[in-house]
XYZ file of N, CA and C in Angstrom:
723
model
N 76.493 68.095 67.548
C 76.090 68.384 68.927
C 74.601 68.728 69.045
N 73.826 68.444 68.004
C 72.418 68.810 68.025
C 71.649 68.112 69.139
N 72.133 66.940 69.576
C 71.408 66.196 70.597
C 71.327 66.982 71.903
N 72.355 67.794 72.216
C 72.322 68.591 73.434
C 71.209 69.628 73.344
N 71.100 70.263 72.185
C 70.087 71.294 71.989
C 68.686 70.695 72.063
N 68.481 69.558 71.400
C 67.158 68.939 71.386
C 66.733 68.503 72.781
N 67.662 67.966 73.554
C 67.333 67.517 74.910
C 66.927 68.693 75.780
N 67.620 69.834 75.603
C 67.326 70.981 76.451
C 65.981 71.612 76.127
N 65.421 71.323 74.930
C 64.118 71.874 74.570
C 63.009 71.249 75.410
N 63.179 69.998 75.791
C 62.126 69.280 76.485
C 62.295 69.285 78.005
N 63.495 69.281 78.472
C 63.729 69.252 79.907
C 65.028 69.987 80.214
N 64.946 70.958 81.105
C 66.139 71.722 81.431
C 67.149 70.805 82.109
N 68.390 70.756 81.623
C 69.401 69.889 82.235
C 69.686 70.288 83.685
N 70.079 69.324 84.472
C 70.484 69.552 85.861
C 71.922 70.059 85.821
N 72.105 71.317 86.202
C 73.414 71.966 86.143
C 73.983 72.136 87.545
N 75.110 71.492 87.800
C 75.811 71.620 89.077
C 76.965 72.596 88.910
N 77.123 73.482 89.876
C 78.219 74.459 89.840
C 79.277 74.084 90.864
N 80.524 74.067 90.427
C 81.657 73.865 91.328
C 82.415 75.182 91.396
N 82.411 75.797 92.567
C 83.107 77.066 92.768
C 84.428 76.767 93.468
N 85.518 77.047 92.768
C 86.855 76.695 93.257
C 87.458 77.885 93.994
N 87.687 77.700 95.293
C 88.203 78.786 96.136
C 89.231 78.223 97.105
N 90.213 77.507 96.561
C 91.209 76.840 97.410
C 92.617 77.364 97.155
N 92.711 78.531 96.501
C 94.023 79.077 96.162
C 94.792 79.574 97.377
N 96.090 79.832 97.165
C 96.963 80.243 98.266
C 96.984 81.744 98.495
N 96.482 82.550 97.537
C 96.437 84.018 97.665
C 97.813 84.605 97.955
N 98.851 84.077 97.309
C 100.219 84.520 97.603
C 100.452 85.990 97.256
N 99.696 86.533 96.282
C 99.893 87.930 95.894
C 99.059 88.902 96.717
N 98.387 88.391 97.742
C 97.559 89.225 98.598
C 98.221 89.544 99.937
N 99.511 89.268 100.040
C 100.215 89.614 101.258
C 99.741 88.869 102.491
N 99.374 87.610 102.314
C 98.952 86.804 103.456
C 97.467 86.825 103.738
N 96.703 87.677 103.047
C 95.251 87.730 103.239
C 94.571 86.772 102.262
N 93.552 86.077 102.744
C 92.806 85.174 101.876
C 91.835 86.002 101.050
N 92.071 86.075 99.738
C 91.316 86.979 98.868
C 89.827 86.666 98.825
N 89.447 85.422 99.039
C 88.023 85.094 98.905
C 87.177 85.703 100.019
N 87.824 86.121 101.117
C 87.079 86.721 102.221
C 87.203 88.249 102.255
N 87.963 88.818 101.308
C 88.090 90.278 101.264
C 86.786 90.896 100.761
N 86.363 92.029 101.350
C 85.095 92.630 100.927
C 85.220 93.466 99.662
N 84.213 93.382 98.835
C 84.047 94.286 97.691
C 82.737 95.013 97.923
N 82.827 96.301 98.211
C 81.647 97.100 98.573
C 80.863 96.423 99.700
N 81.607 95.900 100.683
C 80.976 95.355 101.879
C 80.603 93.890 101.845
N 80.715 93.256 100.685
C 80.342 91.837 100.562
C 81.578 91.029 100.179
N 81.902 89.968 100.929
C 83.097 89.171 100.623
C 83.081 88.614 99.196
N 84.277 88.479 98.648
C 84.446 87.976 97.282
C 83.686 86.669 97.072
N 83.880 85.694 97.952
C 83.247 84.389 97.761
C 81.733 84.476 97.897
N 81.245 85.374 98.742
C 79.793 85.538 98.893
C 79.182 86.071 97.603
N 79.869 86.990 96.941
C 79.358 87.521 95.663
C 79.303 86.420 94.601
N 80.321 85.578 94.569
C 80.320 84.458 93.606
C 79.177 83.498 93.901
N 78.990 83.186 95.165
C 77.899 82.287 95.555
C 76.544 82.873 95.198
N 76.354 84.166 95.425
C 75.069 84.808 95.140
C 74.741 84.772 93.655
N 75.749 84.908 92.797
C 75.508 84.862 91.355
C 74.930 83.508 90.949
N 75.455 82.432 91.521
C 74.977 81.094 91.183
C 73.662 80.771 91.891
N 73.492 81.292 93.089
C 72.220 81.132 93.803
C 71.078 81.758 93.008
N 71.351 82.901 92.384
C 70.310 83.653 91.688
C 70.190 83.310 90.204
N 70.945 82.322 89.765
C 70.839 81.878 88.368
C 69.849 80.723 88.285
N 68.788 80.911 87.529
C 67.745 79.893 87.428
C 68.182 78.605 86.773
N 69.289 78.629 86.033
C 69.763 77.418 85.357
C 70.589 76.515 86.272
N 71.004 77.045 87.423
C 71.864 76.282 88.338
C 71.013 75.543 89.358
N 71.244 74.239 89.497
C 70.465 73.405 90.409
C 71.128 73.236 91.771
N 72.457 73.228 91.814
C 73.160 73.039 93.083
C 74.551 73.650 92.995
N 75.148 73.860 94.172
C 76.476 74.463 94.259
C 77.365 73.610 95.163
N 78.586 73.360 94.714
C 79.619 72.737 95.536
C 80.785 73.719 95.599
N 81.287 73.969 96.793
C 82.436 74.853 96.971
C 83.653 74.016 97.337
N 84.772 74.325 96.694
C 86.048 73.680 97.029
C 86.935 74.738 97.663
N 87.435 74.471 98.854
C 88.233 75.468 99.555
C 89.274 74.802 100.444
N 90.064 75.623 101.108
C 91.047 75.088 102.058
C 90.333 74.532 103.285
N 90.940 73.536 103.882
C 90.330 72.884 105.041
C 89.959 73.884 106.135
N 90.847 74.836 106.387
C 90.593 75.791 107.472
C 89.645 76.925 107.101
N 89.110 76.892 105.871
C 88.143 77.916 105.443
C 86.718 77.380 105.380
N 86.555 76.091 105.581
C 85.238 75.465 105.421
C 84.196 76.080 106.352
N 84.526 76.229 107.622
C 83.559 76.762 108.587
C 83.163 78.196 108.254
N 84.123 78.991 107.809
C 83.827 80.388 107.469
C 82.893 80.474 106.264
N 83.086 79.615 105.298
C 82.206 79.611 104.119
C 80.812 79.129 104.507
N 80.724 78.166 105.407
C 79.413 77.737 105.900
C 78.656 78.914 106.521
N 79.359 79.708 107.320
C 78.738 80.871 107.968
C 78.267 81.885 106.936
N 79.101 82.133 105.931
C 78.718 83.087 104.888
C 77.520 82.578 104.087
N 77.490 81.275 103.819
C 76.364 80.705 103.075
C 75.059 80.882 103.847
N 75.120 80.730 105.157
C 73.932 80.953 105.984
C 73.551 82.430 106.004
N 74.552 83.291 106.165
C 74.295 84.731 106.243
C 73.656 85.257 104.967
N 74.127 84.781 103.807
C 73.626 85.287 102.529
C 72.561 84.369 101.913
N 72.068 83.419 102.718
C 70.936 82.575 102.324
C 71.186 81.827 101.005
N 72.301 81.122 100.962
C 72.642 80.307 99.794
C 71.974 78.939 99.965
N 70.807 78.784 99.388
C 70.012 77.563 99.590
C 70.445 76.411 98.685
N 71.180 76.707 97.618
C 71.572 75.669 96.664
C 72.867 74.957 97.062
N 73.484 75.379 98.154
C 74.757 74.789 98.549
C 74.578 73.324 98.932
N 75.246 72.431 98.200
C 75.154 70.990 98.472
C 76.287 70.522 99.378
N 77.496 71.034 99.117
C 78.647 70.550 99.873
C 79.780 71.557 99.810
N 80.643 71.501 100.824
C 81.907 72.235 100.825
C 82.989 71.189 101.035
N 83.899 71.074 100.080
C 84.915 70.020 100.153
C 86.308 70.632 100.131
N 87.283 69.950 100.740
C 88.654 70.473 100.744
C 89.311 70.353 99.379
N 90.169 71.321 99.079
C 90.882 71.308 97.809
C 92.092 70.394 97.840
N 92.800 70.335 96.716
C 93.995 69.502 96.609
C 95.249 70.351 96.568
N 96.358 69.710 96.233
C 97.647 70.396 96.198
C 97.743 71.367 95.024
N 96.982 71.131 93.977
C 96.971 71.998 92.795
C 95.530 72.214 92.359
N 95.317 73.213 91.480
C 93.955 73.543 91.065
C 93.263 72.344 90.413
N 93.994 71.604 89.606
C 93.398 70.453 88.933
C 92.819 69.466 89.941
N 93.544 69.237 91.018
C 93.056 68.314 92.043
C 91.842 68.890 92.765
N 91.844 70.204 92.973
C 90.701 70.849 93.626
C 89.447 70.725 92.777
N 89.592 70.967 91.479
C 88.451 70.832 90.566
C 87.928 69.396 90.579
N 88.839 68.468 90.543
C 88.437 67.054 90.555
C 87.650 66.734 91.826
N 88.111 67.216 92.970
C 87.403 66.975 94.231
C 85.978 67.526 94.177
N 85.847 68.713 93.579
C 84.529 69.321 93.470
C 83.617 68.572 92.516
N 84.152 68.180 91.371
C 83.356 67.451 90.373
C 82.853 66.134 90.945
N 83.694 65.458 91.712
C 83.297 64.168 92.279
C 82.282 64.309 93.411
N 82.071 65.553 93.893
C 81.130 65.769 94.996
C 79.742 66.188 94.546
N 79.534 66.398 93.245
C 78.225 66.863 92.791
C 77.228 65.719 92.784
N 75.969 66.063 92.640
C 74.890 65.086 92.651
C 74.983 64.124 91.468
N 74.523 62.915 91.680
C 74.482 61.922 90.594
C 73.468 62.325 89.520
N 72.600 63.293 89.843
C 71.600 63.763 88.877
C 72.181 64.759 87.876
N 73.406 65.217 88.107
C 73.980 66.271 87.273
C 74.130 65.841 85.817
N 73.670 66.688 84.918
C 73.860 66.492 83.483
C 75.043 67.315 82.980
N 75.194 68.520 83.560
C 76.264 69.432 83.168
C 76.946 69.966 84.421
N 78.212 70.358 84.239
C 79.005 70.899 85.336
C 79.509 72.288 84.953
N 79.318 73.259 85.838
C 79.844 74.617 85.641
C 80.980 74.828 86.627
N 82.169 75.103 86.129
C 83.328 75.321 86.991
C 83.636 76.817 87.004
N 83.726 77.370 88.205
C 83.895 78.820 88.342
C 84.993 79.146 89.340
N 85.798 80.162 89.018
C 86.783 80.673 89.965
C 86.051 81.430 91.064
N 86.248 81.028 92.316
C 85.620 81.743 93.416
C 86.047 83.194 93.472
N 87.196 83.501 92.882
C 87.726 84.864 92.884
C 87.264 85.674 91.677
N 86.189 85.243 91.004
C 85.542 86.067 89.962
C 84.166 86.475 90.494
N 84.120 87.484 91.358
C 82.884 87.812 92.067
C 81.888 88.674 91.303
N 82.287 89.200 90.145
C 81.392 90.110 89.426
C 80.600 89.444 88.312
N 80.730 88.133 88.172
C 79.917 87.436 87.174
C 78.445 87.601 87.543
N 77.608 87.758 86.540
C 76.173 87.929 86.767
C 75.413 86.643 86.432
N 74.243 86.440 87.048
C 73.443 85.248 86.719
C 73.171 85.113 85.225
N 72.946 86.232 84.554
C 72.681 86.150 83.111
C 73.917 85.737 82.315
N 75.117 86.067 82.815
C 76.346 85.590 82.172
C 76.411 84.070 82.248
N 76.094 83.546 83.420
C 76.107 82.094 83.629
C 75.093 81.421 82.713
N 73.900 81.996 82.619
C 72.837 81.407 81.794
C 73.210 81.396 80.322
N 73.840 82.463 79.828
C 74.235 82.502 78.415
C 75.242 81.399 78.120
N 76.203 81.220 79.017
C 77.201 80.165 78.843
C 76.550 78.787 78.937
N 75.603 78.640 79.867
C 74.910 77.364 80.036
C 74.125 77.000 78.783
N 73.436 77.954 78.197
C 72.648 77.692 76.983
C 73.546 77.187 75.857
N 74.725 77.795 75.713
C 75.654 77.353 74.670
C 76.207 75.963 74.982
N 76.470 75.704 76.260
C 76.972 74.377 76.642
C 75.918 73.305 76.408
N 74.650 73.606 76.735
C 73.573 72.640 76.509
C 73.455 72.325 75.018
N 73.737 73.327 74.190
C 73.619 73.169 72.742
C 74.834 72.464 72.138
N 76.019 72.760 72.677
C 77.256 72.303 72.043
C 78.014 71.225 72.822
N 77.654 71.017 74.074
C 78.374 70.051 74.889
C 79.397 70.685 75.805
N 79.952 71.827 75.409
C 80.915 72.546 76.236
C 81.013 73.994 75.797
N 81.086 74.914 76.762
C 81.198 76.334 76.442
C 81.907 77.053 77.579
N 82.607 78.131 77.235
C 83.270 78.950 78.243
C 83.009 80.423 77.947
N 82.952 81.238 79.002
C 82.934 82.674 78.788
C 84.334 83.114 78.371
N 84.424 83.990 77.392
C 85.721 84.474 76.917
C 85.552 85.849 76.285
N 86.600 86.657 76.354
C 86.579 87.986 75.735
C 87.734 88.092 74.751
N 87.517 88.781 73.627
C 88.606 88.940 72.650
C 89.785 89.686 73.267
N 90.992 89.290 72.901
C 92.182 89.989 73.368
C 92.226 91.376 72.756
N 92.492 92.374 73.567
C 92.601 93.750 73.067
C 94.051 94.214 73.002
N 94.925 93.574 73.777
C 96.356 93.866 73.707
C 97.017 92.965 72.674
N 98.110 93.438 72.090
C 98.920 92.574 71.242
C 99.690 91.621 72.149
N 99.607 90.332 71.841
C 100.233 89.310 72.668
C 101.556 88.867 72.036
N 102.587 88.754 72.845
C 103.888 88.280 72.380
C 104.173 86.892 72.956
N 104.649 86.009 72.110
C 105.099 84.696 72.576
C 106.594 84.820 72.811
N 107.001 84.673 74.090
C 108.389 84.940 74.426
C 109.207 83.696 74.689
N 110.501 83.809 74.458
C 111.441 82.753 74.797
C 111.879 82.907 76.250
N 112.457 81.868 76.804
C 112.957 81.930 78.174
C 114.104 82.919 78.324
N 114.793 83.214 77.219
C 115.907 84.150 77.295
C 115.449 85.609 77.260
N 114.126 85.816 77.210
C 113.598 87.180 77.265
C 113.285 87.804 75.929
N 113.590 87.140 74.825
C 113.324 87.695 73.510
C 111.989 87.201 72.949
N 111.397 87.998 72.077
C 110.146 87.629 71.414
C 110.426 86.540 70.389
N 109.615 85.483 70.437
C 109.734 84.431 69.430
C 108.819 84.718 68.250
N 107.564 85.081 68.537
C 106.662 85.495 67.464
C 105.466 86.220 68.064
N 104.693 86.861 67.192
C 103.497 87.597 67.601
C 102.280 86.953 66.960
N 101.441 86.262 67.746
C 100.248 85.622 67.173
C 99.212 86.653 66.731
N 98.376 86.260 65.789
C 97.334 87.162 65.281
C 96.317 87.459 66.381
N 96.167 88.737 66.725
C 95.312 89.117 67.851
C 93.853 88.760 67.620
N 93.389 88.814 66.368
C 91.964 88.561 66.097
C 91.559 87.122 66.395
N 92.533 86.247 66.592
C 92.229 84.854 66.923
C 92.409 84.545 68.411
N 92.767 85.551 69.202
C 93.078 85.320 70.611
C 91.932 85.764 71.518
N 91.656 84.952 72.521
C 90.610 85.246 73.494
C 91.153 84.987 74.904
N 90.701 85.801 75.853
C 91.027 85.578 77.261
C 89.914 84.752 77.879
N 90.260 83.580 78.406
C 89.262 82.688 78.987
C 88.838 83.180 80.359
N 87.534 83.077 80.623
C 86.977 83.414 81.927
C 86.268 82.178 82.482
N 85.534 82.380 83.542
C 84.633 81.336 84.041
C 83.274 81.982 84.281
N 82.171 81.190 84.188
C 82.165 79.735 84.212
C 82.624 79.091 82.916
N 83.048 77.822 83.073
C 83.307 76.937 81.959
C 82.397 75.724 82.194
N 81.535 75.462 81.233
C 80.434 74.510 81.452
C 80.502 73.359 80.442
N 80.357 72.131 80.965
C 80.542 70.953 80.121
C 79.538 69.859 80.464
N 79.264 69.011 79.470
C 78.528 67.780 79.711
C 79.336 66.969 80.721
N 78.732 66.616 81.851
C 79.512 66.052 82.954
C 80.053 64.660 82.657
N 79.316 63.857 81.933
C 79.801 62.509 81.624
C 81.071 62.583 80.776
N 81.020 63.414 79.740
C 82.189 63.572 78.872
C 83.344 64.201 79.653
N 83.007 65.193 80.484
C 84.038 65.896 81.234
C 84.760 64.961 82.206
N 84.006 64.149 82.923
C 84.632 63.223 83.881
C 85.586 62.264 83.185
N 85.155 61.737 82.053
C 86.016 60.808 81.321
C 87.282 61.511 80.842
N 87.125 62.726 80.322
C 88.277 63.492 79.850
C 89.184 63.887 81.011
N 88.582 64.201 82.146
C 89.345 64.604 83.324
C 90.257 63.477 83.789
N 89.734 62.266 83.845
C 90.544 61.136 84.309
C 91.679 60.847 83.331
N 91.406 60.972 82.042
C 92.474 60.766 81.059
C 93.534 61.855 81.194
N 93.087 63.083 81.442
C 94.030 64.202 81.552
C 94.932 64.078 82.761
N 94.432 63.476 83.841
C 95.272 63.280 85.016
C 96.448 62.344 84.698
N 96.263 61.481 83.711
C 97.348 60.596 83.318
C 98.291 61.256 82.313
N 97.764 62.234 81.545
C 98.544 62.798 80.443
C 99.091 64.197 80.723
N 98.414 64.985 81.587
C 98.842 66.348 81.882
C 99.265 66.439 83.345
N 100.321 67.205 83.616
C 100.770 67.351 84.998
C 99.834 68.250 85.796
N 99.264 69.257 85.148
C 98.340 70.173 85.814
C 97.694 71.022 84.734
N 96.584 71.671 85.073
C 95.981 72.609 84.137
C 95.325 73.731 84.933
N 95.381 74.927 84.374
C 94.776 76.082 85.037
C 93.487 76.501 84.347
N 93.213 75.919 83.204
C 92.011 76.224 82.437
C 91.284 74.917 82.172
N 90.032 74.841 82.622
C 89.319 73.560 82.591
C 88.951 73.108 81.190
N 88.769 74.041 80.270
C 88.431 73.628 78.912
C 89.598 72.913 78.240
N 90.794 73.088 78.795
C 91.955 72.435 78.196
C 91.799 70.921 78.171
N 91.191 70.359 79.214
C 91.063 68.902 79.215
C 90.003 68.433 78.224
N 89.013 69.288 77.953
C 88.042 68.980 76.901
C 88.756 69.008 75.553
N 89.577 70.042 75.352
C 90.337 70.185 74.106
C 91.337 69.044 73.956
N 91.973 68.664 75.066
C 92.947 67.576 75.046
C 92.298 66.255 74.658
N 90.977 66.182 74.856
C 90.206 64.981 74.514
C 89.575 65.109 73.128
N 90.071 66.074 72.335
C 89.588 66.310 70.960
C 88.123 66.720 70.919
N 87.672 67.447 71.949
C 86.304 67.956 71.996
C 86.289 69.441 71.660
N 85.220 69.890 71.029
C 85.088 71.303 70.697
C 84.447 72.068 71.850
N 84.934 73.277 72.086
C 84.425 74.138 73.147
C 83.974 75.450 72.526
N 82.730 75.846 72.798
C 82.176 77.079 72.238
C 82.607 78.285 73.075
N 82.934 79.393 72.397
C 83.319 80.625 73.073
C 82.091 81.525 73.230
N 81.539 81.562 74.434
C 80.419 82.449 74.732
C 80.970 83.841 75.039
N 80.483 84.886 74.358
C 81.017 86.230 74.618
C 80.899 86.617 76.090
N 82.033 86.899 76.709
C 82.054 87.314 78.106
C 82.000 88.825 78.231
N 82.154 89.296 79.459
C 82.137 90.736 79.738
C 83.446 91.129 80.414
N 83.926 92.324 80.119
C 85.199 92.781 80.683
C 85.157 92.865 82.204
N 83.961 93.104 82.774
C 83.888 93.267 84.231
C 84.094 91.955 84.993
N 84.071 90.823 84.297
C 84.202 89.520 84.959
C 85.678 89.233 85.262
N 86.278 90.094 86.078
C 87.705 89.978 86.360
C 87.968 88.966 87.478
N 89.218 88.500 87.529
C 89.639 87.610 88.601
C 90.456 88.405 89.609
N 90.124 88.265 90.877
C 90.840 88.959 91.942
C 92.118 88.192 92.253
N 93.261 88.822 92.001
C 94.539 88.160 92.270
C 95.482 89.019 93.105
N 95.312 90.342 93.087
C 96.206 91.240 93.809
C 95.389 92.355 94.464
N 95.966 93.084 95.434
C 95.201 94.107 96.166
C 94.535 95.147 95.275
N 95.206 95.553 94.201
C 94.610 96.577 93.337
C 93.357 96.078 92.621
N 93.221 94.756 92.482
C 92.028 94.207 91.835
C 90.769 94.474 92.655
N 90.912 94.582 93.979
C 89.762 94.920 94.826
C 89.256 96.317 94.467
N 90.181 97.255 94.307
C 89.808 98.628 93.941
C 89.175 98.670 92.554
N 89.746 97.898 91.621
C 89.204 97.848 90.263
C 87.795 97.258 90.281
N 87.605 96.184 91.055
C 86.294 95.537 91.138
C 85.253 96.487 91.714
N 85.615 97.246 92.740
C 84.663 98.193 93.335
C 84.303 99.290 92.346
N 85.285 99.745 91.568
C 85.001 100.771 90.548
C 84.089 100.210 89.458
N 84.359 98.971 89.018
C 83.513 98.337 88.005
C 82.089 98.136 88.523
N 82.003 97.762 89.780
C 80.692 97.539 90.395
C 79.883 98.823 90.444
N 80.529 99.910 90.834
C 79.843 101.213 90.871
C 79.391 101.635 89.490
N 80.260 101.406 88.495
C 79.890 101.769 87.129
C 78.741 100.943 86.608
N 78.722 99.670 86.940
C 77.649 98.790 86.504
C 76.333 99.167 87.141
N 76.371 99.505 88.423
C 75.143 99.876 89.150
C 74.601 101.226 88.675
N 75.487 102.062 88.109
C 75.056 103.382 87.643
C 74.426 103.331 86.248
N 74.597 102.196 85.561
C 74.046 102.082 84.194
C 72.522 102.026 84.185
């Protein structure tokens, strides 16, 4: 993968970010989590600001529900998101939403960064660290080592085995890949996989190596009401450092 590193020495790659925010928010009691405020700023606005303020990101595409497009446009104007290229509707599943976003990026894109819109605490420097590894290796994801013991369970409720914790990592986003390779792998995966919730899986399914960039514990995903409280506490702690 040395060619990625050598190319990045001479010219910074064009990095397009696809922020996926088309989920159903079923665990939020009918509220769309991407518009919920964290310390006064909506979840999706915080995600957009992280990519707006990252010097390695050239453009942003947002994937969302059809009826959320206008609201995201308003937020992008309010928070001065100048890198926003497009807002496109999502699909029936996350894989389809990601595909819609990837197909909407600029033809100039060299690399693609895929991010959960519901991970609002990612920092621009987190994105840059992952991008540097992706430019060097072809693909990289933010990830943190597992701290809990993980059990592999059977459908009948019993433990089948306990994998070695030192080899386990929790995947985060962004997940950043060479776009040409990613597109080819994505199309093959649509024929071979019914769906995927982790974008690096299609790189792995294509026999490609993905680098694990050390992530941060604060880069949580908002999925339930208590996560808003946790995010606000993490934010206060981070600002106090």
